[in-house]
Amino acid sequence: MRRRERDLCESGAPVIWLLGGLDPSGGAGILRDHWTARALLPAARVGAIVSAWTWQGQGAPARSEARPLARIVAELRALPRPDAVKVGLVPQTLLAAGLGDALVAAARGAPLVVDPVLVASDGGDLGAGVGALRGLAAAATVMTPNLPEARALLGIPAGSATQPSRGALLDGLAAIAGATAWLLKGGHVEAESGGEQAGEVADHLRLGGRVVDFRRPRRPGPDPRGTGCALATAIACGLASGRPLEAAVAEAITWLDGARTAWRPGRDRRPHLPVAGVV
Ligand code: PLP
């Protein structure tokens, strides 16, 4: 082992695992997660396990191809024990074949932050499935759905005339997995004001029987693409550093609000979160 690696191993630097899809542009997925972990915990040791390759931004809707389960499980078992795990896109075929159980066993009690990714930001099918994500929820420490993901997890059609309040959505999510904390994110839906005052954005953490609201002024910023990935990874970084969940969530939200002010134009000419080395 080289000296720097040995120093890191001996320094007690936290270990974070990232399990998710690879978006080659780095705008979302595991490259975005890696950028976030590096920005927030530069000394952390980061294990990145790709669940699926994806193709995006090439003029056609995003697509994905799951990697073989046995490879993923072997990689999980070969990594040092994590202090926290961030889970992003996981194709339903992998969860149906037992990846959730293998992950829980390999993570040996480390907290799991699960961003229930269903579709790509362009609406493309990434192979994720609602039923599989509901199954994974019980193993998660915290699930971080945005409003469309929360509705999908609860089987509420997108265009349905009567939309439940955010409180009702949180109750429904808690009924899926009551011991799991749920962070319902309001930021993705610009036009929607339910649960928010005019000009504000609100996220809501349901933790046990309590709900903690994170309200702040809504600021124009980049495309939401990659922000869900970054937020969940930031929460995992906090947990890996020993922060309690509520503090880790509060700090991650504050960090992301700041990061959103430093956007850059992407190849698609839309504003995006910055990322070192993005193509
Ligand atoms: N993971 C991958 C591989 C993706 O392509 C996407 C979105 O396109 C996501 C995750 C979800 O990203 P976010 O929730 O940050 O928008």
Short mmCIF file of C-alpha atoms and ligand atoms in Angstrom, two decimals:
data_model
loop_
_atom_site.label_atom_id
_atom_site.label_comp_id
_atom_site.label_asym_id
_atom_site.label_seq_id
_atom_site.Cartn_x
_atom_site.Cartn_y
_atom_site.Cartn_z
CA MET A 1 0.00 0.00 0.00
CA ARG A 2 1.37 3.43 -0.90
CA ARG A 3 2.05 5.91 1.92
CA ARG A 4 -0.84 8.26 1.15
CA GLU A 5 -3.32 5.36 1.02
CA ARG A 6 -1.97 3.98 4.27
CA ASP A 7 -2.24 7.41 5.92
CA LEU A 8 -5.85 7.72 4.81
CA CYS A 9 -6.72 4.23 6.06
CA GLU A 10 -5.13 4.96 9.40
CA SER A 11 -6.61 8.44 9.74
CA GLY A 12 -10.08 7.14 10.49
CA ALA A 13 -11.41 9.09 7.49
CA PRO A 14 -15.05 8.15 6.93
CA VAL A 15 -15.92 5.63 4.25
CA ILE A 16 -18.86 6.41 1.97
CA TRP A 17 -20.35 4.08 -0.57
CA LEU A 18 -22.19 5.37 -3.59
CA LEU A 19 -24.45 2.93 -5.44
CA GLY A 20 -26.16 4.33 -8.51
CA GLY A 21 -26.33 4.75 -12.25
CA LEU A 22 -23.52 6.16 -14.33
CA ASP A 23 -24.54 9.18 -16.40
CA PRO A 24 -21.47 9.83 -18.57
CA SER A 25 -21.99 13.61 -18.51
CA GLY A 26 -21.66 13.75 -14.72
CA GLY A 27 -24.78 15.90 -14.49
CA ALA A 28 -26.55 13.33 -12.33
CA GLY A 29 -25.90 9.85 -11.00
CA ILE A 30 -22.77 8.45 -9.45
CA LEU A 31 -20.35 10.99 -10.95
CA ARG A 32 -22.46 13.78 -9.44
CA ASP A 33 -22.46 11.88 -6.14
CA HIS A 34 -18.70 11.49 -6.25
CA TRP A 35 -18.24 15.22 -6.91
CA THR A 36 -20.48 16.00 -3.94
CA ALA A 37 -18.69 13.66 -1.56
CA ARG A 38 -15.32 15.06 -2.65
CA ALA A 39 -16.53 18.63 -2.17
CA LEU A 40 -17.96 18.00 1.28
CA LEU A 41 -15.60 15.44 2.77
CA PRO A 42 -12.31 15.69 0.85
CA ALA A 43 -10.58 13.15 3.08
CA ALA A 44 -13.34 10.54 2.85
CA ARG A 45 -12.70 7.24 1.17
CA VAL A 46 -15.37 6.86 -1.48
CA GLY A 47 -16.42 3.53 -2.96
CA ALA A 48 -18.47 3.91 -6.14
CA ILE A 49 -20.50 0.93 -7.33
CA VAL A 50 -22.28 1.31 -10.65
CA SER A 51 -25.72 -0.31 -10.71
CA ALA A 52 -26.44 0.56 -14.35
CA TRP A 53 -24.92 2.28 -17.35
CA THR A 54 -27.11 5.03 -18.75
CA TRP A 55 -27.20 6.89 -22.05
CA GLN A 56 -28.46 10.44 -21.85
CA GLY A 57 -28.52 13.76 -23.62
CA GLN A 58 -27.99 12.36 -27.09
CA GLY A 59 -31.23 13.60 -28.57
CA ALA A 60 -33.17 10.51 -27.47
CA PRO A 61 -34.80 9.75 -24.11
CA ALA A 62 -32.40 8.35 -21.51
CA ARG A 63 -31.95 4.58 -21.39
CA SER A 64 -30.14 2.29 -19.00
CA GLU A 65 -28.65 -1.17 -18.81
CA ALA A 66 -28.34 -2.91 -15.44
CA ARG A 67 -24.96 -4.44 -14.57
CA PRO A 68 -24.83 -8.10 -13.51
CA LEU A 69 -25.95 -8.62 -9.91
CA ALA A 70 -23.06 -10.94 -9.06
CA ARG A 71 -20.50 -8.31 -10.08
CA ILE A 72 -22.15 -5.63 -7.99
CA VAL A 73 -22.38 -7.88 -4.94
CA ALA A 74 -18.73 -8.89 -5.30
CA GLU A 75 -17.75 -5.22 -5.44
CA LEU A 76 -19.80 -4.38 -2.36
CA ARG A 77 -18.17 -7.19 -0.41
CA ALA A 78 -14.69 -6.09 -1.44
CA LEU A 79 -15.04 -2.53 -0.13
CA PRO A 80 -14.10 -1.41 3.37
CA ARG A 81 -17.04 -1.21 5.76
CA PRO A 82 -18.97 2.04 5.12
CA ASP A 83 -19.96 4.76 7.57
CA ALA A 84 -22.86 5.69 5.28
CA VAL A 85 -24.25 4.58 1.92
CA LYS A 86 -25.97 6.72 -0.71
CA VAL A 87 -28.24 4.79 -3.05
CA GLY A 88 -29.42 6.36 -6.29
CA LEU A 89 -30.76 4.64 -9.38
CA VAL A 90 -31.20 0.90 -8.88
CA PRO A 91 -32.97 -0.96 -11.70
CA GLN A 92 -35.91 -3.01 -10.50
CA THR A 93 -34.49 -6.21 -11.99
CA LEU A 94 -31.55 -5.95 -9.58
CA LEU A 95 -33.76 -5.32 -6.56
CA ALA A 96 -36.06 -8.18 -7.57
CA ALA A 97 -32.99 -10.43 -7.79
CA GLY A 98 -31.91 -9.58 -4.22
CA LEU A 99 -29.61 -6.56 -4.45
CA GLY A 100 -31.38 -4.85 -1.54
CA ASP A 101 -30.66 -7.72 0.86
CA ALA A 102 -27.08 -8.04 -0.38
CA LEU A 103 -26.54 -4.32 0.13
CA VAL A 104 -27.93 -4.38 3.67
CA ALA A 105 -25.73 -7.35 4.56
CA ALA A 106 -22.61 -5.78 3.05
CA ALA A 107 -23.25 -2.37 4.65
CA ARG A 108 -23.29 -3.98 8.12
CA GLY A 109 -25.58 -1.51 9.84
CA ALA A 110 -24.36 1.66 8.11
CA PRO A 111 -27.12 4.20 7.44
CA LEU A 112 -28.63 4.05 3.94
CA VAL A 113 -29.76 7.27 2.25
CA VAL A 114 -32.00 6.28 -0.67
CA ASP A 115 -32.93 8.72 -3.43
CA PRO A 116 -35.85 6.87 -5.08
CA VAL A 117 -34.92 7.68 -8.66
CA LEU A 118 -37.67 6.59 -11.04
CA VAL A 119 -36.99 8.29 -14.35
CA ALA A 120 -34.26 10.42 -15.87
CA SER A 121 -34.73 14.18 -15.80
CA ASP A 122 -35.76 14.02 -19.47
CA GLY A 123 -38.47 11.50 -18.47
CA GLY A 124 -36.55 8.57 -19.96
CA ASP A 125 -36.99 5.09 -18.51
CA LEU A 126 -34.00 4.10 -16.36
CA GLY A 127 -35.37 0.65 -15.47
CA ALA A 128 -36.46 1.64 -11.95
CA GLY A 129 -39.77 0.41 -10.54
CA VAL A 130 -42.12 1.67 -7.85
CA GLY A 131 -42.72 -1.75 -6.27
CA ALA A 132 -39.00 -2.46 -5.93
CA LEU A 133 -38.36 0.96 -4.36
CA ARG A 134 -41.21 0.48 -1.89
CA GLY A 135 -39.50 -2.79 -0.90
CA LEU A 136 -36.16 -1.04 -0.41
CA ALA A 137 -37.74 1.66 1.76
CA ALA A 138 -37.88 -0.51 4.87
CA ALA A 139 -34.10 -0.95 4.76
CA ALA A 140 -33.42 2.76 4.33
CA THR A 141 -32.52 5.17 7.11
CA VAL A 142 -34.01 7.98 5.07
CA MET A 143 -35.79 8.12 1.69
CA THR A 144 -35.61 11.41 -0.23
CA PRO A 145 -38.45 11.54 -2.80
CA ASN A 146 -39.38 14.71 -4.65
CA LEU A 147 -43.11 15.34 -5.10
CA PRO A 148 -43.54 13.37 -8.35
CA GLU A 149 -41.58 10.44 -6.87
CA ALA A 150 -43.67 10.53 -3.69
CA ARG A 151 -46.88 10.43 -5.71
CA ALA A 152 -45.56 7.58 -7.82
CA LEU A 153 -44.56 5.59 -4.72
CA LEU A 154 -48.12 6.03 -3.48
CA GLY A 155 -49.72 5.12 -6.80
CA ILE A 156 -51.25 8.57 -7.34
CA PRO A 157 -51.53 9.37 -11.06
CA ALA A 158 -49.56 12.49 -12.08
CA GLY A 159 -52.50 14.28 -13.65
CA SER A 160 -55.07 13.31 -11.06
CA ALA A 161 -57.51 16.15 -10.33
CA THR A 162 -57.36 15.88 -6.54
CA GLN A 163 -53.81 15.92 -5.24
CA PRO A 164 -53.18 15.06 -1.57
CA SER A 165 -51.56 17.68 0.65
CA ARG A 166 -47.93 17.26 1.57
CA GLY A 167 -48.98 16.16 5.06
CA ALA A 168 -51.13 13.43 3.53
CA LEU A 169 -48.27 12.39 1.24
CA LEU A 170 -45.95 12.09 4.27
CA ASP A 171 -48.56 9.99 6.09
CA GLY A 172 -48.83 7.73 3.05
CA LEU A 173 -45.05 7.39 2.77
CA ALA A 174 -44.75 6.58 6.47
CA ALA A 175 -47.31 3.81 5.94
CA ILE A 176 -44.89 2.22 3.43
CA ALA A 177 -42.10 2.10 6.02
CA GLY A 178 -42.81 3.70 9.38
CA ALA A 179 -39.37 3.27 10.94
CA THR A 180 -37.78 4.99 7.96
CA ALA A 181 -37.40 8.78 7.89
CA TRP A 182 -38.85 10.47 4.78
CA LEU A 183 -37.59 13.73 3.32
CA LEU A 184 -40.24 15.08 0.94
CA LYS A 185 -38.60 17.64 -1.37
CA GLY A 186 -40.65 20.54 -2.67
CA GLY A 187 -38.03 22.21 -4.83
CA HIS A 188 -38.49 20.21 -8.03
CA VAL A 189 -41.94 21.53 -8.82
CA GLU A 190 -41.62 25.23 -9.58
CA ALA A 191 -45.24 25.81 -10.46
CA GLU A 192 -46.67 24.07 -7.44
CA SER A 193 -47.43 26.09 -4.35
CA GLY A 194 -49.32 23.56 -2.16
CA GLY A 195 -47.59 23.40 1.22
CA GLU A 196 -45.49 26.47 0.45
CA GLN A 197 -46.12 30.18 0.85
CA ALA A 198 -45.64 32.33 -2.24
CA GLY A 199 -41.95 32.80 -2.97
CA GLU A 200 -40.73 30.05 -0.69
CA VAL A 201 -39.52 26.52 -1.13
CA ALA A 202 -40.11 23.89 1.52
CA ASP A 203 -38.79 20.41 2.18
CA HIS A 204 -40.31 18.29 4.96
CA LEU A 205 -38.59 15.64 7.05
CA ARG A 206 -40.82 13.08 8.72
CA LEU A 207 -38.88 11.48 11.52
CA GLY A 208 -40.74 9.18 13.89
CA GLY A 209 -44.02 10.95 14.61
CA ARG A 210 -42.60 14.45 13.94
CA VAL A 211 -42.37 16.57 10.80
CA VAL A 212 -39.59 19.16 10.51
CA ASP A 213 -40.14 21.79 7.79
CA PHE A 214 -37.20 23.40 6.01
CA ARG A 215 -38.60 26.63 4.57
CA ARG A 216 -36.54 29.28 2.82
CA PRO A 217 -36.97 31.82 0.02
CA ARG A 218 -37.27 30.22 -3.41
CA ARG A 219 -34.39 31.44 -5.56
CA PRO A 220 -34.05 30.96 -9.28
CA GLY A 221 -31.26 28.50 -9.92
CA PRO A 222 -30.12 25.74 -12.19
CA ASP A 223 -32.03 22.89 -13.64
CA PRO A 224 -33.01 20.49 -10.86
CA ARG A 225 -31.08 17.77 -12.69
CA GLY A 226 -28.53 16.28 -10.33
CA THR A 227 -29.72 18.24 -7.31
CA GLY A 228 -31.54 15.23 -5.84
CA CYS A 229 -28.37 13.14 -6.23
CA ALA A 230 -26.26 15.86 -4.64
CA LEU A 231 -28.63 16.37 -1.71
CA ALA A 232 -28.86 12.69 -0.81
CA THR A 233 -25.07 12.34 -1.04
CA ALA A 234 -24.62 15.41 1.18
CA ILE A 235 -26.92 13.81 3.77
CA ALA A 236 -24.87 10.61 3.60
CA CYS A 237 -21.69 12.68 4.13
CA GLY A 238 -23.20 14.19 7.27
CA LEU A 239 -24.23 10.79 8.60
CA ALA A 240 -20.79 9.37 7.80
CA SER A 241 -19.32 12.17 9.90
CA GLY A 242 -21.50 11.17 12.84
CA ARG A 243 -24.11 13.92 12.55
CA PRO A 244 -27.66 13.06 13.69
CA LEU A 245 -30.11 12.73 10.80
CA GLU A 246 -31.98 15.99 11.36
CA ALA A 247 -28.73 17.97 11.49
CA ALA A 248 -27.34 16.12 8.46
CA VAL A 249 -30.48 16.98 6.47
CA ALA A 250 -30.45 20.65 7.56
CA GLU A 251 -26.78 21.03 6.67
CA ALA A 252 -27.18 19.27 3.33
CA ILE A 253 -30.08 21.57 2.37
CA THR A 254 -28.07 24.66 3.30
CA TRP A 255 -25.06 23.41 1.34
CA LEU A 256 -27.14 22.63 -1.76
CA ASP A 257 -28.86 26.02 -1.63
CA GLY A 258 -25.38 27.57 -1.76
CA ALA A 259 -24.12 25.23 -4.49
CA ARG A 260 -27.14 26.11 -6.63
CA THR A 261 -25.94 29.72 -6.85
CA ALA A 262 -22.76 28.58 -8.64
CA TRP A 263 -24.38 27.06 -11.72
CA ARG A 264 -22.75 26.75 -15.14
CA PRO A 265 -24.22 26.24 -18.60
CA GLY A 266 -24.21 22.64 -19.78
CA ARG A 267 -23.84 21.26 -23.29
CA ASP A 268 -27.61 21.31 -23.55
CA ARG A 269 -27.45 25.08 -22.82
CA ARG A 270 -29.44 24.62 -19.63
CA PRO A 271 -27.99 25.82 -16.32
CA HIS A 272 -26.55 23.00 -14.20
CA LEU A 273 -24.85 22.51 -10.89
CA PRO A 274 -21.12 22.81 -11.35
CA VAL A 275 -19.00 19.70 -11.40
CA ALA A 276 -15.28 19.46 -11.76
CA GLY A 277 -14.36 18.03 -15.13
CA VAL A 278 -17.89 17.89 -16.54
CA VAL A 279 -18.02 17.34 -20.32
N1 PLP B 1 -29.24 8.80 -11.47
C1 PLP B 1 -29.11 8.83 -12.79
C2 PLP B 1 -28.16 7.88 -13.45
C3 PLP B 1 -29.83 9.75 -13.53
O1 PLP B 1 -29.67 9.79 -14.83
C4 PLP B 1 -30.71 10.64 -12.88
C5 PLP B 1 -31.49 11.65 -13.61
O2 PLP B 1 -31.43 11.81 -14.80
C6 PLP B 1 -30.82 10.57 -11.52
C7 PLP B 1 -30.08 9.66 -10.85
C8 PLP B 1 -31.74 11.48 -10.77
O3 PLP B 1 -31.16 12.68 -10.57
P1 PLP B 1 -31.85 13.81 -9.71
O4 PLP B 1 -32.78 13.17 -8.73
O5 PLP B 1 -30.72 14.47 -9.01
O6 PLP B 1 -32.51 14.69 -10.68
#
